[in-house]
């Protein structure tokens, strides 16, 4: 049953959409998979408490059916977010990304042999393994901070059905996943409280639609946090997806979405790249704020 669950994406809030697009496209070498503009807040509060105009861009190395991707949420009125200690990094394997970063003078720090650390705009850490990009998804793992490793392992394995792939007691790290051939979740015990800042993201997984009520019921029974009980989200002209949004013991947001409808919704849009470029060209929010002697909000 758990083998049918899969890691989908991580949601990043971005303050500078143009610089962020440069990072994902030109440094990492990802493709824009789909892009949407919204005029008001989303029912799933994808954009936190900020109302008004926002956009969502899915970016990855290939189709969402078999690649772990990034969801970039941009709020037109917000220029920056306070980063916490909750998101520890996304690791991907691509020597091409390393050489892109060097060529573009994008800051790069060598961590160890064949491993570099770089940052996306906003301060999000990315680890680049300097080896040839594989034919399958180059994204290997997402690392999140936890305050009590045993407690988190119990939550993610006993309650959510992930298997523990590796555990390092000395480094207080556990590597987990629903299956070996998809992006893994790495939990790192930081020996203190997890601070989500205002930049806090969300990790999304798909499961067969009929498992959603069971996930919700189990979390109720175990007295765990449910942020959004089972709800249907409509995207005009596209599949209606059902989601349940949870929070783990450290408050990391976790979205489970019905797989069947999500596969339809997440089909790659050949116009995605063009739509993002058009939206960026049309975005005069910086000028508007400057003209009115205002600053974009710092969330």
Short mmCIF file of C-alpha atoms in Angstrom, two decimals:
data_model
loop_
_atom_site.label_atom_id
_atom_site.label_comp_id
_atom_site.label_asym_id
_atom_site.label_seq_id
_atom_site.Cartn_x
_atom_site.Cartn_y
_atom_site.Cartn_z
CA UNK A 1 0.00 0.00 0.00
CA UNK A 2 2.73 2.46 0.99
CA UNK A 3 4.60 1.76 -2.25
CA UNK A 4 1.77 3.61 -3.97
CA UNK A 5 2.65 6.81 -2.11
CA UNK A 6 5.15 9.12 -3.76
CA UNK A 7 7.04 12.31 -3.02
CA UNK A 8 5.87 15.15 -5.29
CA UNK A 9 7.30 18.57 -4.50
CA UNK A 10 8.45 21.10 -1.95
CA UNK A 11 6.82 24.52 -1.79
CA UNK A 12 9.17 27.53 -1.61
CA UNK A 13 8.01 31.09 -1.03
CA UNK A 14 9.99 33.46 -3.23
CA UNK A 15 10.43 37.21 -2.89
CA UNK A 16 12.40 37.81 -6.10
CA UNK A 17 10.74 35.84 -8.88
CA UNK A 18 13.12 36.90 -11.65
CA UNK A 19 16.30 35.99 -9.80
CA UNK A 20 14.68 32.77 -8.61
CA UNK A 21 13.79 31.80 -12.21
CA UNK A 22 17.44 32.39 -13.19
CA UNK A 23 18.59 30.04 -10.42
CA UNK A 24 16.28 27.14 -11.28
CA UNK A 25 16.54 27.45 -15.05
CA UNK A 26 20.09 28.63 -15.69
CA UNK A 27 22.00 27.33 -12.68
CA UNK A 28 20.23 24.06 -11.84
CA UNK A 29 19.09 23.43 -15.42
CA UNK A 30 15.47 22.67 -14.52
CA UNK A 31 12.48 23.25 -16.82
CA UNK A 32 9.33 25.27 -16.14
CA UNK A 33 6.64 22.57 -16.03
CA UNK A 34 3.58 24.79 -15.55
CA UNK A 35 2.82 28.33 -14.42
CA UNK A 36 -0.37 29.89 -13.10
CA UNK A 37 -1.39 33.38 -12.05
CA UNK A 38 -4.02 33.93 -9.33
CA UNK A 39 -5.95 37.03 -8.42
CA UNK A 40 -6.89 36.09 -4.88
CA UNK A 41 -5.84 33.84 -2.02
CA UNK A 42 -5.97 30.07 -2.41
CA UNK A 43 -8.25 27.88 -0.30
CA UNK A 44 -5.29 25.66 0.62
CA UNK A 45 -3.45 28.78 1.83
CA UNK A 46 -0.56 28.00 -0.53
CA UNK A 47 0.51 31.59 -0.08
CA UNK A 48 0.20 31.80 3.68
CA UNK A 49 -1.97 34.59 5.06
CA UNK A 50 -1.31 36.96 2.14
CA UNK A 51 -4.27 37.86 0.06
CA UNK A 52 -4.17 39.33 -3.36
CA UNK A 53 -2.22 38.60 -6.50
CA UNK A 54 0.15 35.65 -6.50
CA UNK A 55 1.59 33.04 -8.82
CA UNK A 56 2.59 29.40 -8.71
CA UNK A 57 5.37 27.94 -10.84
CA UNK A 58 6.27 24.24 -10.94
CA UNK A 59 9.88 23.64 -11.93
CA UNK A 60 11.84 20.39 -12.19
CA UNK A 61 14.08 18.16 -14.29
CA UNK A 62 11.15 16.38 -15.92
CA UNK A 63 7.43 15.58 -15.67
CA UNK A 64 5.85 15.55 -12.23
CA UNK A 65 4.75 11.93 -12.66
CA UNK A 66 8.28 10.73 -12.00
CA UNK A 67 10.31 13.74 -10.80
CA UNK A 68 10.44 15.56 -7.48
CA UNK A 69 9.94 19.23 -8.30
CA UNK A 70 9.81 22.65 -6.68
CA UNK A 71 6.65 24.71 -6.37
CA UNK A 72 7.54 28.40 -6.32
CA UNK A 73 4.95 30.66 -4.71
CA UNK A 74 5.33 34.35 -5.41
CA UNK A 75 3.21 37.01 -3.74
CA UNK A 76 3.30 40.28 -5.66
CA UNK A 77 3.22 42.35 -2.47
CA UNK A 78 5.91 40.49 -0.53
CA UNK A 79 9.58 41.21 -1.17
CA UNK A 80 11.20 38.89 1.36
CA UNK A 81 10.57 36.18 3.92
CA UNK A 82 12.38 35.41 7.15
CA UNK A 83 14.13 32.08 6.81
CA UNK A 84 14.08 29.72 9.78
CA UNK A 85 16.18 26.63 10.56
CA UNK A 86 13.52 24.20 9.34
CA UNK A 87 14.59 23.58 5.75
CA UNK A 88 18.14 22.18 5.63
CA UNK A 89 18.49 21.68 1.90
CA UNK A 90 17.65 19.88 -1.29
CA UNK A 91 20.32 17.58 -2.76
CA UNK A 92 20.63 16.86 -6.47
CA UNK A 93 23.20 15.20 -8.71
CA UNK A 94 24.36 17.25 -11.69
CA UNK A 95 27.89 18.21 -12.68
CA UNK A 96 26.18 20.41 -15.28
CA UNK A 97 24.60 22.48 -12.48
CA UNK A 98 28.02 22.85 -10.83
CA UNK A 99 29.60 24.10 -14.06
CA UNK A 100 26.60 26.39 -14.72
CA UNK A 101 27.06 27.97 -11.29
CA UNK A 102 30.79 28.50 -11.92
CA UNK A 103 30.15 29.97 -15.36
CA UNK A 104 27.49 32.36 -14.03
CA UNK A 105 29.55 33.26 -10.95
CA UNK A 106 26.74 31.99 -8.75
CA UNK A 107 28.23 31.59 -5.21
CA UNK A 108 29.34 28.00 -4.64
CA UNK A 109 31.06 26.49 -1.59
CA UNK A 110 32.83 23.14 -1.74
CA UNK A 111 31.62 21.07 1.22
CA UNK A 112 33.57 17.89 0.50
CA UNK A 113 34.89 15.97 -2.46
CA UNK A 114 32.38 16.31 -5.34
CA UNK A 115 29.81 18.12 -3.18
CA UNK A 116 28.98 21.82 -3.40
CA UNK A 117 26.61 24.04 -1.46
CA UNK A 118 24.78 26.89 -3.15
CA UNK A 119 21.78 29.03 -2.27
CA UNK A 120 18.61 29.87 -4.12
CA UNK A 121 17.51 33.50 -3.77
CA UNK A 122 15.93 33.89 -0.34
CA UNK A 123 18.58 31.74 1.32
CA UNK A 124 17.35 28.20 0.57
CA UNK A 125 20.25 25.69 0.59
CA UNK A 126 20.91 23.38 -2.36
CA UNK A 127 23.58 20.68 -2.37
CA UNK A 128 25.00 19.80 -5.77
CA UNK A 129 26.73 16.46 -6.27
CA UNK A 130 29.40 16.96 -8.93
CA UNK A 131 28.65 13.78 -10.90
CA UNK A 132 26.96 13.25 -14.22
CA UNK A 133 23.23 13.89 -14.14
CA UNK A 134 21.43 10.52 -14.10
CA UNK A 135 18.75 9.57 -16.64
CA UNK A 136 16.24 9.30 -13.80
CA UNK A 137 15.40 12.20 -11.48
CA UNK A 138 18.59 14.00 -10.31
CA UNK A 139 16.84 15.18 -7.12
CA UNK A 140 17.90 12.78 -4.35
CA UNK A 141 16.64 14.11 -1.05
CA UNK A 142 15.02 16.93 0.90
CA UNK A 143 16.47 17.56 4.37
CA UNK A 144 14.34 18.88 7.21
CA UNK A 145 15.27 19.78 10.78
CA UNK A 146 13.63 17.98 13.70
CA UNK A 147 13.90 18.44 17.45
CA UNK A 148 13.51 14.79 18.48
CA UNK A 149 14.64 12.23 15.91
CA UNK A 150 12.94 9.20 17.51
CA UNK A 151 9.64 11.02 17.76
CA UNK A 152 9.87 12.12 14.09
CA UNK A 153 10.88 8.66 12.85
CA UNK A 154 7.85 7.25 14.63
CA UNK A 155 5.56 9.82 13.02
CA UNK A 156 6.87 9.39 9.47
CA UNK A 157 7.22 5.59 9.60
CA UNK A 158 4.51 4.28 11.96
CA UNK A 159 1.88 6.86 11.02
CA UNK A 160 2.72 7.83 7.44
CA UNK A 161 4.21 4.55 6.28
CA UNK A 162 7.69 5.62 5.19
CA UNK A 163 10.50 3.13 5.58
CA UNK A 164 13.76 3.98 7.30
CA UNK A 165 16.42 3.49 4.65
CA UNK A 166 19.45 4.56 6.69
CA UNK A 167 20.04 5.80 10.20
CA UNK A 168 23.13 7.42 11.65
CA UNK A 169 22.93 7.64 15.45
CA UNK A 170 26.14 9.69 15.77
CA UNK A 171 25.05 12.36 13.31
CA UNK A 172 21.42 12.06 14.46
CA UNK A 173 20.18 11.67 10.88
CA UNK A 174 17.56 9.36 9.37
CA UNK A 175 16.98 8.86 5.64
CA UNK A 176 13.42 7.81 4.82
CA UNK A 177 11.30 7.14 1.77
CA UNK A 178 8.20 5.44 0.41
CA UNK A 179 10.31 3.59 -2.15
CA UNK A 180 13.94 3.41 -3.21
CA UNK A 181 13.46 4.96 -6.64
CA UNK A 182 12.03 8.30 -5.52
CA UNK A 183 13.22 11.41 -3.70
CA UNK A 184 14.00 10.69 -0.03
CA UNK A 185 13.23 12.63 3.10
CA UNK A 186 16.21 13.21 5.40
CA UNK A 187 15.48 14.14 9.01
CA UNK A 188 18.27 15.84 10.94
CA UNK A 189 18.00 16.28 14.71
CA UNK A 190 19.17 19.82 15.48
CA UNK A 191 19.01 19.36 19.25
CA UNK A 192 16.63 22.27 19.75
CA UNK A 193 13.41 23.90 18.61
CA UNK A 194 12.58 24.07 14.91
CA UNK A 195 11.90 27.65 13.77
CA UNK A 196 9.89 27.90 10.54
CA UNK A 197 10.36 31.65 10.10
CA UNK A 198 7.85 33.12 7.66
CA UNK A 199 9.49 31.37 4.70
CA UNK A 200 8.25 27.96 5.87
CA UNK A 201 7.51 25.59 3.03
CA UNK A 202 5.48 22.44 2.66
CA UNK A 203 6.26 18.97 1.37
CA UNK A 204 3.70 17.22 -0.82
CA UNK A 205 3.05 13.53 -1.43
CA UNK A 206 0.52 11.69 -3.55
CA UNK A 207 -1.42 8.64 -2.46
CA UNK A 208 -4.37 6.75 -3.96
CA UNK A 209 -7.45 8.91 -3.41
CA UNK A 210 -9.15 6.29 -1.23
CA UNK A 211 -6.30 6.50 1.32
CA UNK A 212 -6.98 10.17 2.12
CA UNK A 213 -9.85 9.58 4.59
CA UNK A 214 -7.76 6.86 6.28
CA UNK A 215 -4.79 9.21 6.73
CA UNK A 216 -7.07 11.84 8.25
CA UNK A 217 -8.79 9.32 10.55
CA UNK A 218 -5.46 7.92 11.76
CA UNK A 219 -4.12 11.39 12.57
CA UNK A 220 -7.31 12.20 14.50
CA UNK A 221 -7.02 8.96 16.44
CA UNK A 222 -3.35 9.62 17.23
CA UNK A 223 -4.16 13.22 18.23
CA UNK A 224 -1.80 14.62 15.61
CA UNK A 225 -2.24 17.99 13.96
CA UNK A 226 -4.49 18.29 10.89
CA UNK A 227 -4.12 21.74 9.31
CA UNK A 228 -6.67 21.23 6.53
CA UNK A 229 -9.16 18.35 6.78
CA UNK A 230 -9.99 16.54 3.53
CA UNK A 231 -11.03 19.18 1.01
CA UNK A 232 -11.57 19.41 -2.76
CA UNK A 233 -9.62 22.09 -4.61
CA UNK A 234 -10.93 23.29 -7.94
CA UNK A 235 -8.69 24.59 -10.69
CA UNK A 236 -10.95 25.95 -13.46
CA UNK A 237 -10.70 23.78 -16.57
CA UNK A 238 -8.54 21.21 -14.79
CA UNK A 239 -8.96 18.18 -12.57
CA UNK A 240 -10.40 18.72 -9.09
CA UNK A 241 -7.93 17.35 -6.57
CA UNK A 242 -8.53 16.29 -3.00
CA UNK A 243 -6.02 17.06 -0.25
CA UNK A 244 -5.40 16.60 3.46
CA UNK A 245 -2.79 18.86 5.03
CA UNK A 246 -1.00 17.73 8.19
CA UNK A 247 1.74 19.02 10.47
CA UNK A 248 4.40 16.71 11.90
CA UNK A 249 5.54 16.98 15.55
CA UNK A 250 7.82 19.93 14.63
CA UNK A 251 5.18 21.74 12.61
CA UNK A 252 6.46 20.82 9.14
CA UNK A 253 3.52 21.11 6.77
CA UNK A 254 2.71 17.93 4.85
CA UNK A 255 0.18 17.77 2.03
CA UNK A 256 -1.28 14.47 0.82
CA UNK A 257 -3.09 14.69 -2.50
CA UNK A 258 -5.18 12.14 -4.37
CA UNK A 259 -2.87 10.65 -6.97
CA UNK A 260 -5.30 9.96 -9.80
CA UNK A 261 -6.57 13.55 -10.15
CA UNK A 262 -3.17 15.05 -9.39
CA UNK A 263 -1.61 13.22 -12.35
CA UNK A 264 -4.11 14.99 -14.60
CA UNK A 265 -3.67 18.37 -12.90
CA UNK A 266 0.13 18.17 -12.98
CA UNK A 267 0.50 17.39 -16.68
CA UNK A 268 3.33 19.43 -18.13
CA UNK A 269 2.20 22.60 -19.92
CA UNK A 270 4.29 23.24 -23.06
CA UNK A 271 3.46 26.95 -22.62
CA UNK A 272 4.67 27.04 -19.01
CA UNK A 273 8.00 28.70 -19.73
CA UNK A 274 6.41 31.32 -21.96
CA UNK A 275 3.68 32.05 -19.38
CA UNK A 276 6.28 32.65 -16.65
CA UNK A 277 8.33 34.95 -18.92
CA UNK A 278 5.18 36.90 -19.84
CA UNK A 279 4.17 37.26 -16.19
CA UNK A 280 7.64 38.46 -15.19
CA UNK A 281 7.70 40.99 -18.02
CA UNK A 282 4.25 42.27 -17.01
CA UNK A 283 5.11 42.43 -13.29
CA UNK A 284 5.45 46.10 -12.40
CA UNK A 285 5.01 45.61 -8.66
CA UNK A 286 8.54 46.82 -7.81
CA UNK A 287 7.97 50.02 -9.79
CA UNK A 288 4.54 50.57 -8.24
CA UNK A 289 5.89 50.27 -4.69
CA UNK A 290 8.80 52.58 -5.52
CA UNK A 291 6.51 55.15 -7.15
CA UNK A 292 4.29 55.21 -4.05
CA UNK A 293 7.33 55.47 -1.77
CA UNK A 294 6.42 52.14 -0.27
CA UNK A 295 8.35 49.00 0.47
CA UNK A 296 7.13 45.55 -0.40
CA UNK A 297 6.16 43.74 2.78
CA UNK A 298 8.71 41.65 4.62
CA UNK A 299 6.71 38.68 5.75
#
